[in-house]
């Protein structure tokens, strides 16, 4: 186990109910008992999440069969999923022409490598086809992400808040991506557990998980920023108190950004330019413009008719900003705030499909903590009205995104 000393002082640890921190040695029966107890506490949240996502798959499958399409094709062979499947099967090197006359060329180097690498590795052992493996990995990662989200919620607040947090994450309008061959589930799983490890001062674990999050998606760098923030707080506190930083902290500083920066540098080397990865992204229409395109879209939505996906995207973006302000007022731990702020900044500053903004914000689960806290304090009859309504909209909107919308989820 890593050396555990840092982000919070002893009083903070006791206030959040953290377990006694020890280092070294194999797992003891006490630790196994703690693990089983943690799983029992998280079980209601995981059951709620599983029911919601399985219901979504069932609803989408019924609609797909009704219109003459195979559910597996809808879930695993649309939009970005095709790129990941192709990379898993053939490796990198595919380029496709853009719209006629545009002169645009799309390259698969825009897609980070961990998810297709896992598809290929598991598919080699279990030859059931890349699509089936991709979907299985996404579903398993979603369950692991839900467990990590619960762990963070329970650590920062308490069990009722953690259960509400997982339930809210599972009924977001864009939650359909957890059942598709997309990378959001995998990235959120790594990020959630990286945040938990950072908040409980398991530095090497936090650095490794942040590195894997950064190797999964471009916005995985949010987990890197959060872990580095936690490490910086730890170093500042140790210096102020005149105690050593610890032998595991410095390696974690180098490990956390290794996945994201390693892939970006590798693409740059292949393209013969340090900014080669960002040039590839620009070919897809994705660049950082400090929010000019987002503001243009909000203006457009006020002056002209738009699609349901665009209006929902605008609501999610505006809601995310409002929830971030509430998160700051609630004095969430700084690593969580940095994680959410990085994801919001990347989503608002991107010039790609506006309707994809909710998906870019999907891993930002700490933004839901203010709502989860409110739900945990309200009467059950109110929760019994709010949650089914959110679930119904999530199911309907998920079917719309996957089956009807003309733009990617």
Coordinates of N, CA and C in Angstrom, one line a residue, residues 225-318:
X225 N -5.2 16.8 -13.2 CA -5.2 18.1 -12.5 C -5.6 18.0 -11.1
X226 N -6.6 17.1 -10.9 CA -7.1 17.0 -9.5 C -6.1 16.3 -8.6
X227 N -5.4 15.2 -9.1 CA -4.4 14.5 -8.3 C -3.2 15.4 -8.0
X228 N -2.8 16.2 -9.0 CA -1.7 17.1 -8.8 C -2.0 18.2 -7.8
X229 N -3.3 18.6 -7.8 CA -3.7 19.6 -6.9 C -3.7 19.0 -5.4
X230 N -4.1 17.8 -5.3 CA -4.1 17.1 -4.0 C -2.6 17.0 -3.5
X231 N -1.7 16.6 -4.4 CA -0.3 16.5 -4.1 C 0.3 17.8 -3.7
X232 N -0.1 18.9 -4.4 CA 0.4 20.2 -4.1 C -0.1 20.6 -2.7
X233 N -1.3 20.4 -2.4 CA -1.8 20.7 -1.0 C -1.1 19.9 0.0
X234 N -0.8 18.7 -0.3 CA -0.1 17.8 0.7 C 1.3 18.4 0.9
X235 N 2.0 18.7 -0.2 CA 3.4 19.2 -0.1 C 3.4 20.5 0.7
X236 N 2.4 21.4 0.5 CA 2.4 22.7 1.2 C 2.1 22.5 2.7
X237 N 1.2 21.6 3.0 CA 0.9 21.3 4.4 C 2.1 20.7 5.1
X238 N 2.8 19.8 4.4 CA 4.0 19.2 5.1 C 5.1 20.2 5.3
X239 N 5.3 21.1 4.3 CA 6.3 22.1 4.5 C 5.9 23.0 5.6
X240 N 4.7 23.4 5.7 CA 4.3 24.3 6.8 C 4.4 23.7 8.2
X241 N 4.2 22.4 8.2 CA 4.3 21.7 9.5 C 5.7 21.1 9.8
X242 N 6.6 21.2 8.8 CA 7.9 20.8 9.0 C 8.1 19.3 9.1
X243 N 7.3 18.6 8.3 CA 7.4 17.1 8.2 C 7.7 16.7 6.8
X244 N 8.2 15.4 6.6 CA 8.6 15.0 5.3 C 7.3 14.8 4.4
X245 N 7.5 15.0 3.1 CA 6.4 14.8 2.2 C 6.1 13.3 2.0
X246 N 7.0 12.5 2.0 CA 6.7 11.0 1.9 C 7.3 10.5 0.6
X247 N 7.7 9.3 0.6 CA 8.5 8.7 -0.5 C 7.5 8.4 -1.7
X248 N 6.2 8.3 -1.5 CA 5.3 8.0 -2.6 C 4.8 9.2 -3.3
X249 N 4.9 10.4 -2.7 CA 4.3 11.6 -3.3 C 5.1 12.0 -4.6
X250 N 6.4 12.1 -4.5 CA 7.1 12.6 -5.7 C 7.0 11.7 -6.9
X251 N 7.0 10.3 -6.8 CA 6.8 9.5 -8.0 C 5.4 9.7 -8.6
X252 N 4.4 10.0 -7.7 CA 3.0 10.2 -8.2 C 2.9 11.4 -9.0
X253 N 3.8 12.4 -8.7 CA 3.8 13.7 -9.5 C 4.1 13.4 -10.9
X254 N 5.1 12.5 -11.1 CA 5.5 12.2 -12.5 C 4.6 11.2 -13.1
X255 N 4.0 10.3 -12.3 CA 3.1 9.2 -12.9 C 1.8 9.8 -13.4
X256 N 1.2 10.7 -12.6 CA -0.2 11.1 -12.9 C -0.3 11.6 -14.3
X257 N 0.6 12.5 -14.8 CA 0.4 13.1 -16.2 C 1.0 12.2 -17.3
X258 N 1.6 11.1 -16.9 CA 2.3 10.3 -17.9 C 1.4 9.7 -19.0
X259 N 0.2 9.3 -18.7 CA -0.7 8.7 -19.7 C -1.1 9.7 -20.8
X260 N -1.6 10.8 -20.3 CA -2.1 11.9 -21.2 C -1.0 12.5 -22.1
X261 N 0.0 12.9 -21.4 CA 1.2 13.6 -22.1 C 1.9 12.6 -23.0
X262 N 2.0 11.3 -22.5 CA 2.7 10.3 -23.3 C 2.0 10.1 -24.7
X263 N 0.7 10.0 -24.7 CA 0.0 9.8 -25.9 C 0.1 11.0 -26.8
X264 N -0.1 12.2 -26.2 CA 0.0 13.5 -27.0 C 1.4 13.6 -27.7
X265 N 2.4 13.3 -26.9 CA 3.8 13.4 -27.4 C 4.0 12.3 -28.5
X266 N 3.4 11.2 -28.3 CA 3.6 10.1 -29.3 C 3.0 10.5 -30.7
X267 N 1.8 11.1 -30.6 CA 1.1 11.5 -31.8 C 1.9 12.6 -32.4
X268 N 2.4 13.5 -31.6 CA 3.3 14.6 -32.1 C 4.5 14.1 -32.8
X269 N 5.1 13.0 -32.3 CA 6.3 12.4 -33.0 C 5.9 11.8 -34.3
X270 N 4.7 11.2 -34.4 CA 4.3 10.6 -35.6 C 4.0 11.6 -36.7
X271 N 3.4 12.7 -36.2 CA 3.1 13.8 -37.2 C 4.2 14.8 -37.4
X272 N 5.3 14.6 -36.7 CA 6.5 15.4 -37.0 C 6.3 16.8 -36.4
X273 N 5.5 17.0 -35.4 CA 5.3 18.3 -34.8 C 4.8 18.2 -33.4
X274 N 5.4 19.0 -32.4 CA 4.9 18.8 -31.0 C 3.4 19.0 -30.9
X275 N 2.8 19.8 -31.7 CA 1.4 20.0 -31.6 C 0.6 19.1 -32.6
X276 N 1.2 18.0 -33.0 CA 0.5 17.1 -34.0 C -0.8 16.6 -33.5
X277 N -1.0 16.3 -32.2 CA -2.3 15.8 -31.8 C -3.4 16.8 -31.9
X278 N -3.0 18.1 -31.6 CA -4.0 19.1 -31.7 C -4.4 19.5 -33.1
X279 N -3.4 19.3 -34.0 CA -3.7 19.4 -35.5 C -4.7 18.4 -35.9
X280 N -4.5 17.1 -35.4 CA -5.5 16.0 -35.8 C -6.9 16.4 -35.2
X281 N -6.9 16.9 -34.0 CA -8.2 17.2 -33.5 C -8.9 18.4 -34.3
X282 N -8.1 19.3 -34.7 CA -8.7 20.4 -35.5 C -9.3 19.9 -36.8
X283 N -8.8 18.8 -37.3 CA -9.4 18.2 -38.6 C -10.8 17.7 -38.3
X284 N -11.1 17.3 -37.0 CA -12.4 16.9 -36.6 C -13.3 18.1 -36.2
X285 N -12.8 19.2 -36.3 CA -13.5 20.4 -35.9 C -13.4 20.7 -34.5
X286 N -12.5 20.1 -33.8 CA -12.4 20.3 -32.3 C -11.1 21.1 -32.0
X287 N -11.4 22.2 -31.4 CA -10.3 23.1 -31.0 C -10.8 23.9 -29.8
X288 N -9.9 24.6 -29.1 CA -10.2 25.4 -27.9 C -10.3 26.9 -28.3
X289 N -11.5 27.4 -28.2 CA -11.7 28.8 -28.6 C -12.2 29.7 -27.4
X290 N -12.0 29.2 -26.2 CA -12.3 30.0 -24.9 C -13.8 30.3 -24.9
X291 N -14.6 29.5 -25.5 CA -16.1 29.6 -25.3 C -16.8 30.4 -26.3
X292 N -16.1 30.9 -27.4 CA -16.8 31.7 -28.4 C -17.9 30.9 -29.1
X293 N -17.6 29.7 -29.4 CA -18.6 28.9 -30.1 C -19.8 28.6 -29.2
X294 N -19.5 28.3 -28.0 CA -20.6 28.0 -27.0 C -21.5 29.2 -26.9
X295 N -20.9 30.4 -26.7 CA -21.7 31.6 -26.6 C -22.6 31.9 -27.9
X296 N -22.0 31.6 -29.1 CA -22.7 31.7 -30.3 C -23.9 30.8 -30.3
X297 N -23.7 29.5 -29.9 CA -24.8 28.6 -29.9 C -25.9 29.0 -28.9
X298 N -25.6 29.6 -27.8 CA -26.6 30.1 -26.9 C -27.4 31.2 -27.5
X299 N -26.7 32.1 -28.2 CA -27.4 33.2 -28.9 C -28.3 32.6 -30.0
X300 N -27.8 31.6 -30.7 CA -28.6 31.0 -31.8 C -29.8 30.3 -31.2
X301 N -29.7 29.7 -30.1 CA -30.9 29.0 -29.5 C -32.0 30.0 -29.1
X302 N -31.6 31.2 -28.7 CA -32.5 32.2 -28.3 C -33.2 32.9 -29.5
X303 N -32.6 32.8 -30.7 CA -33.1 33.5 -31.9 C -33.7 32.6 -32.9
X304 N -33.4 31.4 -32.9 CA -33.9 30.5 -33.9 C -34.3 29.1 -33.3
X305 N -35.1 28.4 -34.1 CA -35.5 27.0 -33.7 C -34.2 26.1 -33.7
X306 N -34.3 25.1 -32.9 CA -33.2 24.2 -32.8 C -33.7 22.8 -32.4
X307 N -32.9 21.8 -32.3 CA -33.3 20.5 -32.0 C -33.4 20.3 -30.5
X308 N -34.0 19.2 -30.1 CA -34.1 18.8 -28.7 C -32.7 18.6 -28.1
X309 N -31.9 18.0 -28.9 CA -30.5 17.7 -28.4 C -29.8 19.0 -28.1
X310 N -30.0 20.1 -28.9 CA -29.3 21.3 -28.7 C -29.8 22.0 -27.5
X311 N -31.2 22.0 -27.3 CA -31.7 22.7 -26.1 C -31.3 21.9 -24.8
X312 N -31.3 20.6 -24.9 CA -30.8 19.8 -23.7 C -29.4 20.1 -23.4
X313 N -28.6 20.2 -24.5 CA -27.1 20.5 -24.2 C -27.0 21.9 -23.6
X314 N -27.7 22.8 -24.0 CA -27.6 24.2 -23.4 C -28.1 24.1 -21.9
X315 N -29.1 23.4 -21.6 CA -29.6 23.3 -20.2 C -28.5 22.6 -19.4
X316 N -27.9 21.5 -19.9 CA -26.8 20.8 -19.2 C -25.6 21.7 -18.9
X317 N -25.2 22.5 -19.9 CA -24.1 23.4 -19.8 C -24.4 24.5 -18.7
X318 N -25.5 25.1 -18.8 CA -25.9 26.1 -17.9 C -26.0 25.6 -16.5

